[in-house]
Short mmCIF file of C-alpha atoms in Angstrom, two decimals:
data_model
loop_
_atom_site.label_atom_id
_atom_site.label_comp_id
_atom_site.label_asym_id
_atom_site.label_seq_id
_atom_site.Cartn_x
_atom_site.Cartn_y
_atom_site.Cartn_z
CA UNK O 1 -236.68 13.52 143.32
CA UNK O 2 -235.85 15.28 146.84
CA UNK O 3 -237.54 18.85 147.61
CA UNK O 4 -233.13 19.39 147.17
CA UNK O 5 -233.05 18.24 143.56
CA UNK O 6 -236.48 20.16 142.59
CA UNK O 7 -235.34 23.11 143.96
CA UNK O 8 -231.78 23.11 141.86
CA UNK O 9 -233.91 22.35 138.75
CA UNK O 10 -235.96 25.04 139.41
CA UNK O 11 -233.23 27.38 140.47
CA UNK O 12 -232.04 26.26 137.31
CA UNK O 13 -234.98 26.63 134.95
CA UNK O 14 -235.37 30.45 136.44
CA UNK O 15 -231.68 31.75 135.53
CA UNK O 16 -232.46 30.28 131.77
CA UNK O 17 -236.15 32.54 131.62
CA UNK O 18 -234.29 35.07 133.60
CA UNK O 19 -231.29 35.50 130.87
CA UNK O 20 -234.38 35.50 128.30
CA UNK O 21 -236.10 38.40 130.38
CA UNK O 22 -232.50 40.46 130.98
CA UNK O 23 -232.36 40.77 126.90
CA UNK O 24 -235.72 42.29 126.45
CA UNK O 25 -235.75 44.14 129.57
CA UNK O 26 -232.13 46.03 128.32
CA UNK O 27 -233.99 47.38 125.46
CA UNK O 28 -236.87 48.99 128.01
CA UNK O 29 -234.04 50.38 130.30
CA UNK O 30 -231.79 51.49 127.48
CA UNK O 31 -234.75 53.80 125.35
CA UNK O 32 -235.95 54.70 128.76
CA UNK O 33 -232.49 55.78 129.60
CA UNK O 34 -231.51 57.87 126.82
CA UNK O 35 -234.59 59.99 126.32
CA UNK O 36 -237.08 59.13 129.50
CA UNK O 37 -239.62 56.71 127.19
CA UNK O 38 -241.45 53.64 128.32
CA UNK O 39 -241.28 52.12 124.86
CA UNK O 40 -244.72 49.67 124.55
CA UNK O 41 -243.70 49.17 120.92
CA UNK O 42 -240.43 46.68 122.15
CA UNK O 43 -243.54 44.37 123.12
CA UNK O 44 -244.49 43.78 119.39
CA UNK O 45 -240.95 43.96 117.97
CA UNK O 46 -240.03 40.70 120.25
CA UNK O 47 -242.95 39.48 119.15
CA UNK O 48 -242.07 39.87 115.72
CA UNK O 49 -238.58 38.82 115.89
CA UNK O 50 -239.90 35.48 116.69
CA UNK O 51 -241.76 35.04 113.45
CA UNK O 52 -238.60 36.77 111.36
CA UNK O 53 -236.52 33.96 113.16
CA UNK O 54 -239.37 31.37 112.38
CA UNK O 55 -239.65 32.82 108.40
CA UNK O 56 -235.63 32.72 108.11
CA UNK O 57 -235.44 29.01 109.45
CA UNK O 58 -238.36 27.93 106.99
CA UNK O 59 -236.62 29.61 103.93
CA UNK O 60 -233.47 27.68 104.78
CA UNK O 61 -235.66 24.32 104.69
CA UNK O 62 -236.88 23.69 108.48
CA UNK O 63 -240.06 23.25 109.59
CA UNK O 64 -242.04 21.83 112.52
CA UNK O 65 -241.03 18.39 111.90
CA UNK O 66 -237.18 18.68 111.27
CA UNK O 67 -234.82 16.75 113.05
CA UNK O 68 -232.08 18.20 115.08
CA UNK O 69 -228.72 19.15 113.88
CA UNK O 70 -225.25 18.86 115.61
CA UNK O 71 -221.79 20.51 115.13
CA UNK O 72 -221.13 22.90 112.79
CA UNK O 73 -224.02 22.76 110.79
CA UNK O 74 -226.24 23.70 114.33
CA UNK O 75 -223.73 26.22 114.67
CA UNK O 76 -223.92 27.70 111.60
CA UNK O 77 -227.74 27.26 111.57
CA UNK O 78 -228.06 29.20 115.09
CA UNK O 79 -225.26 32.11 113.96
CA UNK O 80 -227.06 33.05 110.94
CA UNK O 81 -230.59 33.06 111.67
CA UNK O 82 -229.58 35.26 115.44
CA UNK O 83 -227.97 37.38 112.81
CA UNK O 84 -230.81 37.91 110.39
CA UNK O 85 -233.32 37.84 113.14
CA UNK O 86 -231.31 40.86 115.68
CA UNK O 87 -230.29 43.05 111.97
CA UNK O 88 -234.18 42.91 111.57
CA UNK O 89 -235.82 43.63 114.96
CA UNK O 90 -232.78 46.47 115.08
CA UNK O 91 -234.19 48.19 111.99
CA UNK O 92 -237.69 47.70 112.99
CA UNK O 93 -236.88 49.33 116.00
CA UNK O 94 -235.37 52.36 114.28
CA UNK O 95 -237.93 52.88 112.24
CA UNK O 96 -240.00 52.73 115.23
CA UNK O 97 -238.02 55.92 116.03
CA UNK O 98 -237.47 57.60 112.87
CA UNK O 99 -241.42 57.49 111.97
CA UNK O 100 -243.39 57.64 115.03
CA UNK O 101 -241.55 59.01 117.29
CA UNK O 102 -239.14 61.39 116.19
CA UNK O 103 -241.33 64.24 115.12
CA UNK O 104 -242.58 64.08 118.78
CA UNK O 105 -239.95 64.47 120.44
CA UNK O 106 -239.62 67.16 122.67
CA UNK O 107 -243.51 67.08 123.36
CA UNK O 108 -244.25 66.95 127.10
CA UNK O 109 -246.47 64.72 128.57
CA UNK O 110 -247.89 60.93 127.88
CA UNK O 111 -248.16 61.36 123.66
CA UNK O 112 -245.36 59.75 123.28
CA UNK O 113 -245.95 56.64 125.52
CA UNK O 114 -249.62 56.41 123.91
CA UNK O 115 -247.82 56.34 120.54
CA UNK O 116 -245.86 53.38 121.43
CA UNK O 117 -248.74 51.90 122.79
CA UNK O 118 -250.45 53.17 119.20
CA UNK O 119 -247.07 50.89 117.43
CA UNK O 120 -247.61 47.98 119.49
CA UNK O 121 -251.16 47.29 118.64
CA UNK O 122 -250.07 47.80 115.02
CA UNK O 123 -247.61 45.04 114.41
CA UNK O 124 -249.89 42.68 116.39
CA UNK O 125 -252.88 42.99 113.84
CA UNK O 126 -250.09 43.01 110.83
CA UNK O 127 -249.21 39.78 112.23
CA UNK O 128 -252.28 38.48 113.24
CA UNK O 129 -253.94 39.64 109.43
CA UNK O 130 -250.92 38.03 107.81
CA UNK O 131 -250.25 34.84 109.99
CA UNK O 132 -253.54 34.10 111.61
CA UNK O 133 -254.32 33.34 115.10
CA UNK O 134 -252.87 29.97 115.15
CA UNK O 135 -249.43 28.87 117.07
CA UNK O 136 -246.44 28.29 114.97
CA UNK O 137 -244.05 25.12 115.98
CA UNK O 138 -240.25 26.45 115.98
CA UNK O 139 -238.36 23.88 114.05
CA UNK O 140 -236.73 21.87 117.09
CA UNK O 141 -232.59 22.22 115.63
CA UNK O 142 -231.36 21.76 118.90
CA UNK O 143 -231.06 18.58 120.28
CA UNK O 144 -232.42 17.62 123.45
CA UNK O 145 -229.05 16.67 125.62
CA UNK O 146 -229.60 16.85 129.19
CA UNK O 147 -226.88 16.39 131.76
CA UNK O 148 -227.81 15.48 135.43
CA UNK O 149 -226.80 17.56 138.71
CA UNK O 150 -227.99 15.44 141.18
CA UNK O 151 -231.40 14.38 140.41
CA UNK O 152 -231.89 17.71 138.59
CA UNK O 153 -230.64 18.33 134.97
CA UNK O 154 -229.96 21.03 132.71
CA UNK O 155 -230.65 21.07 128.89
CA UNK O 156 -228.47 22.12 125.85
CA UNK O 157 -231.02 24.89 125.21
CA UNK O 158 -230.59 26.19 128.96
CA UNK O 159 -226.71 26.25 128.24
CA UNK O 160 -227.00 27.58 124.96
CA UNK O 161 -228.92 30.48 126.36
CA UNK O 162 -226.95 31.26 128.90
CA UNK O 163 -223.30 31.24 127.15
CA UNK O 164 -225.36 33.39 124.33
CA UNK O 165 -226.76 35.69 126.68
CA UNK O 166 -224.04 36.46 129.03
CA UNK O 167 -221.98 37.43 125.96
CA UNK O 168 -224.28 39.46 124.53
CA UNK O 169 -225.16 41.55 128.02
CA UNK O 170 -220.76 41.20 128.03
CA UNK O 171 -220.40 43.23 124.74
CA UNK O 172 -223.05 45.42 125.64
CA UNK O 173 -221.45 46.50 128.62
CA UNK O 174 -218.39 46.59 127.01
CA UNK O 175 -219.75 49.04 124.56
CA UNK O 176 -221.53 51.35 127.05
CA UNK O 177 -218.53 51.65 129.73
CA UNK O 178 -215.15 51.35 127.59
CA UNK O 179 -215.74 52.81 124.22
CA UNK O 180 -216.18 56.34 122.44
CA UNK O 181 -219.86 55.15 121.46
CA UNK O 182 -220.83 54.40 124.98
CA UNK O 183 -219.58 57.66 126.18
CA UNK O 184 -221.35 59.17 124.00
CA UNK O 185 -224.34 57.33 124.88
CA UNK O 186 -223.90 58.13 128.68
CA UNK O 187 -223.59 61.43 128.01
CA UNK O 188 -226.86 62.17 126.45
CA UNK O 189 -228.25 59.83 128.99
CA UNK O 190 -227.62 62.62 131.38
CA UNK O 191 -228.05 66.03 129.79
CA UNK O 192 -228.44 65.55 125.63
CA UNK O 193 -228.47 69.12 124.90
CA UNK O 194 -225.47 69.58 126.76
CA UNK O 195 -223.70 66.44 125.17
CA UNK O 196 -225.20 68.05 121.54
CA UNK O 197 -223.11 71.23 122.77
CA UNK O 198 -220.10 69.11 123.16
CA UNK O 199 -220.03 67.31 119.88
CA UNK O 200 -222.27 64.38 120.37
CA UNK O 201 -224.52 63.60 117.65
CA UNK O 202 -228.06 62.79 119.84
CA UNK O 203 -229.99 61.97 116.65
CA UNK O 204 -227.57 58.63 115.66
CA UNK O 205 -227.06 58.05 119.69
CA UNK O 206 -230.81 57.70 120.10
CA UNK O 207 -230.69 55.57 116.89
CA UNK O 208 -228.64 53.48 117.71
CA UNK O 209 -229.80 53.06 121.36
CA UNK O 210 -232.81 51.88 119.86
CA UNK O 211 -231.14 49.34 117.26
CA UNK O 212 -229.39 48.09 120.27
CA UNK O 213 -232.22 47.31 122.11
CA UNK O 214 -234.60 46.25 119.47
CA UNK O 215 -231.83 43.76 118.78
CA UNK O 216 -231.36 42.35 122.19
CA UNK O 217 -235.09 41.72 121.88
CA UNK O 218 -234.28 39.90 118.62
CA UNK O 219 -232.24 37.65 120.24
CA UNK O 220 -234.36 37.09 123.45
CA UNK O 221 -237.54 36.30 120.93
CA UNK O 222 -235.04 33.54 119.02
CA UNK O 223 -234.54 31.77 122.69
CA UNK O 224 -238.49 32.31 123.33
CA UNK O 225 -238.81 30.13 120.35
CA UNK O 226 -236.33 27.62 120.74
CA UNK O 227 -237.60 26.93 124.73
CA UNK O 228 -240.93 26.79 124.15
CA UNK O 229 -241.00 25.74 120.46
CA UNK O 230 -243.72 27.54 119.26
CA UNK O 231 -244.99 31.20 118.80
CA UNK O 232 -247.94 33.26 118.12
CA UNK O 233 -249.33 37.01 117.89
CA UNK O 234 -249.75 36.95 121.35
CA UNK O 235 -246.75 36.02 122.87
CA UNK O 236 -245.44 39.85 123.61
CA UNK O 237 -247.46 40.72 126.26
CA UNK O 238 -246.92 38.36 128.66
CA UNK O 239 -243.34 37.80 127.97
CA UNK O 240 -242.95 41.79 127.69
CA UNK O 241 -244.71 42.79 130.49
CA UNK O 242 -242.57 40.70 132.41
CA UNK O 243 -239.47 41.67 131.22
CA UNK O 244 -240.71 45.39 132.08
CA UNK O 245 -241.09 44.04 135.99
CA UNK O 246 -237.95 43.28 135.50
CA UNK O 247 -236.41 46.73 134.45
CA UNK O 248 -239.06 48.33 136.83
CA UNK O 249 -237.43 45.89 139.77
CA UNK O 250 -233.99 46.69 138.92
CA UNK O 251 -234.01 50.40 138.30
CA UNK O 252 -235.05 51.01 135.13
CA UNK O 253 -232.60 53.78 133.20
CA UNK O 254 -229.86 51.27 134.90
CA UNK O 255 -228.65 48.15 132.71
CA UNK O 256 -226.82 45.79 135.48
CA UNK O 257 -230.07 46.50 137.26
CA UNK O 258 -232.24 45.08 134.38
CA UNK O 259 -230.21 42.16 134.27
CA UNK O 260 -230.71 41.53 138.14
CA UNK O 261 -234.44 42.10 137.68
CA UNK O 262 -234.93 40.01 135.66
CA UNK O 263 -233.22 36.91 137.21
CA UNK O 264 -235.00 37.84 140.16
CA UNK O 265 -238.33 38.04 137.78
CA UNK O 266 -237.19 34.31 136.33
CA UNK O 267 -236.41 32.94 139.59
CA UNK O 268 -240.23 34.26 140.68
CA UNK O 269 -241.79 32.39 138.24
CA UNK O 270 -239.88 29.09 138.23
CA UNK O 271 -240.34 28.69 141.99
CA UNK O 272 -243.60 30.56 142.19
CA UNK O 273 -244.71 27.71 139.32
CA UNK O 274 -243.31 25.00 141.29
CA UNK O 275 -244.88 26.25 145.31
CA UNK O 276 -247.64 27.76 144.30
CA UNK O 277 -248.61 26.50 140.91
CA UNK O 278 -248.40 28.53 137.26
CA UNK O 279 -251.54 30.02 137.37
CA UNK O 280 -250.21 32.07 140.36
CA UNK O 281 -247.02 33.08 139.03
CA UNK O 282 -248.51 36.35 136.73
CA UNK O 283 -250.36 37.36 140.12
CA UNK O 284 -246.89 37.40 142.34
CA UNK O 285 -244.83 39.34 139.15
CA UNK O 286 -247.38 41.82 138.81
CA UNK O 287 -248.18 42.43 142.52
CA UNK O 288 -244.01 42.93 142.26
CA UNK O 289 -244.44 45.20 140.46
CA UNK O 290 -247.29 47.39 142.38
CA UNK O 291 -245.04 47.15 144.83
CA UNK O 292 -242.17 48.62 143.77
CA UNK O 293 -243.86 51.16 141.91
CA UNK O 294 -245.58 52.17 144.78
CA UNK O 295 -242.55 51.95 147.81
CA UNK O 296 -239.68 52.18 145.80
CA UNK O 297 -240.08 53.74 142.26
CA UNK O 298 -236.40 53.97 141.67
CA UNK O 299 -236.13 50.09 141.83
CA UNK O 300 -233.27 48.16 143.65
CA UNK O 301 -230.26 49.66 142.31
CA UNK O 302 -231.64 53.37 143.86
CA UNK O 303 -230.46 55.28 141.21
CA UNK O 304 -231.62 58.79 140.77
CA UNK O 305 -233.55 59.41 137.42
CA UNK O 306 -231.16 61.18 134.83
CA UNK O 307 -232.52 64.93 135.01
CA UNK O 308 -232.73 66.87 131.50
CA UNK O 309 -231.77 70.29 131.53
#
């Protein structure tokens, strides 16, 4: 293979992680967006939507040793469990908000952050207690096509993730920028007492905002599974730290610049993996992210903070 073909494949390889970042970093920048919260809990709930997804697969009959399906009944497969898996994480995520951190909002200073933090080691050691320590195979359902580019190639899985993701970030921004609901939720982005004035309903905007995003997370922990084919209690970190880089990188409060992010983020560690080799990769994200947080704290994008009243 020419240093041509491995970069494509690699290029390639970091869009597909980067698509898997953009879905978890949307929930950071969306919470952080409506009420000004790093949310540590979205870790653990990605976490967690991988074993949901896992659980819902077993109950309809797969396990670690299934063979792949093909047309409609992969289709149908995929469609329900992304369904059962996003409806969960989504009401995980607002109870998230309803218990924990409801009756503080308001409070000033880091309480708030420290709770999520607080949330995040919780569902871990539920898991862990539950589950064990041990990695769980995801049932392998998708078959392994490949189709060349050159010497390169590019997988079923890496086209299944992309269609999937691009239409979810699609109907996200669709919901955001051209309906009544988005409005809403742009408004309290920018002043919520003065969109509670006009009408708006904060309490179900921040709600929602957070089923939204604890959804997106769903999904993003369902590809986790299917790329890697396995999961375990300590997959969140790693994989949610990143995707925080990437909101961090992008702007975060700003959702086309959590999507760039983090296909700058997966493009990092595919060719970072690939020059410099995979132990390396964690060093350049994170020094990334020093960076940015140190030179330019409003990420790429540049936007301003939303100010509250």
């Amino acid at each position: 293979m020419s240093a041509f073909d491995v970069l494509l494949q690699q290029l390639v390889n970091g869009l597909a992680l980067g698509l898997m970042y953009a879905l978890l970093a949307l929930g950071f920048t969306m919470v952080y967006g409506i009420i000004e919260l790093i949310n540590f809990a979205h870790f653990s709930v990605f976490m967690a939507g991988t074993f949901i997804g896992l659980l819902t697969l077993n109950l309809l009959g797969f396990t670690g040793s299934s063979q792949a399906l093909s047309g409609f009944p992969l289709l149908g497969t995929l469609l329900l469990v992304f369904a059962v898996t996003m409806l969960a994480t989504g009401l995980l995520g607002v109870a998230i908000e309803r218990i924990c951190l409801r009756p503080m909002r308001g409070l000033s200073g880091t309480a708030p952050m420290i709770t999520t933090i607080g949330v995040s080691f919780i569902l871990v050691n539920i898991v862990l207690l539950a589950l064990g320590p041990q990695t769980r195979p995801f049932p392998a359902i998708i078959p392994d096509w490949r189709w060349p580019i050159g010497q390169a190639e590019v997988t079923l899985r890496q086209v299944l993730l992309g269609v999937a993701g691009l239409a979810l970030m699609l109907a996200l921004n669709y919901l955001v920028q051209r309906t009544a609901l988005g409005k809403a939720m742009r408004a309290t982005a920018q002043d919520a007492d003065a969109a509670q004035m006009m009408g708006v309903d904060v309490d179900r905007i921040i709600v929602l905002t957070f089923f939204l995003g604890s959804a997106l997370a769903g999904a993003g922990s369902l590809f986790f599974g299917f790329y890697y084919g396995f999961t375990g209690f300590y997959i969140g970190y790693t994989t949610g730290l990143r995707a925080f880089t990437s909101a961090v990188l992008g702007g975060i409060g700003n959702i086309p610049g959590a999507v760039l992010g983090a296909l700058i983020i997966g493009l990092v560690q595919s060719l970072g993996g690939q020059l410099l080799g995979v132990r390396w990769t964690d060093v350049v994200i994170f020094s990334i992210l020093i960076a940015v947080l140190v030179f330019r704290p409003a990420g790429l994008f540049g936007v301003q903070t939303p100010q509250k009243a």
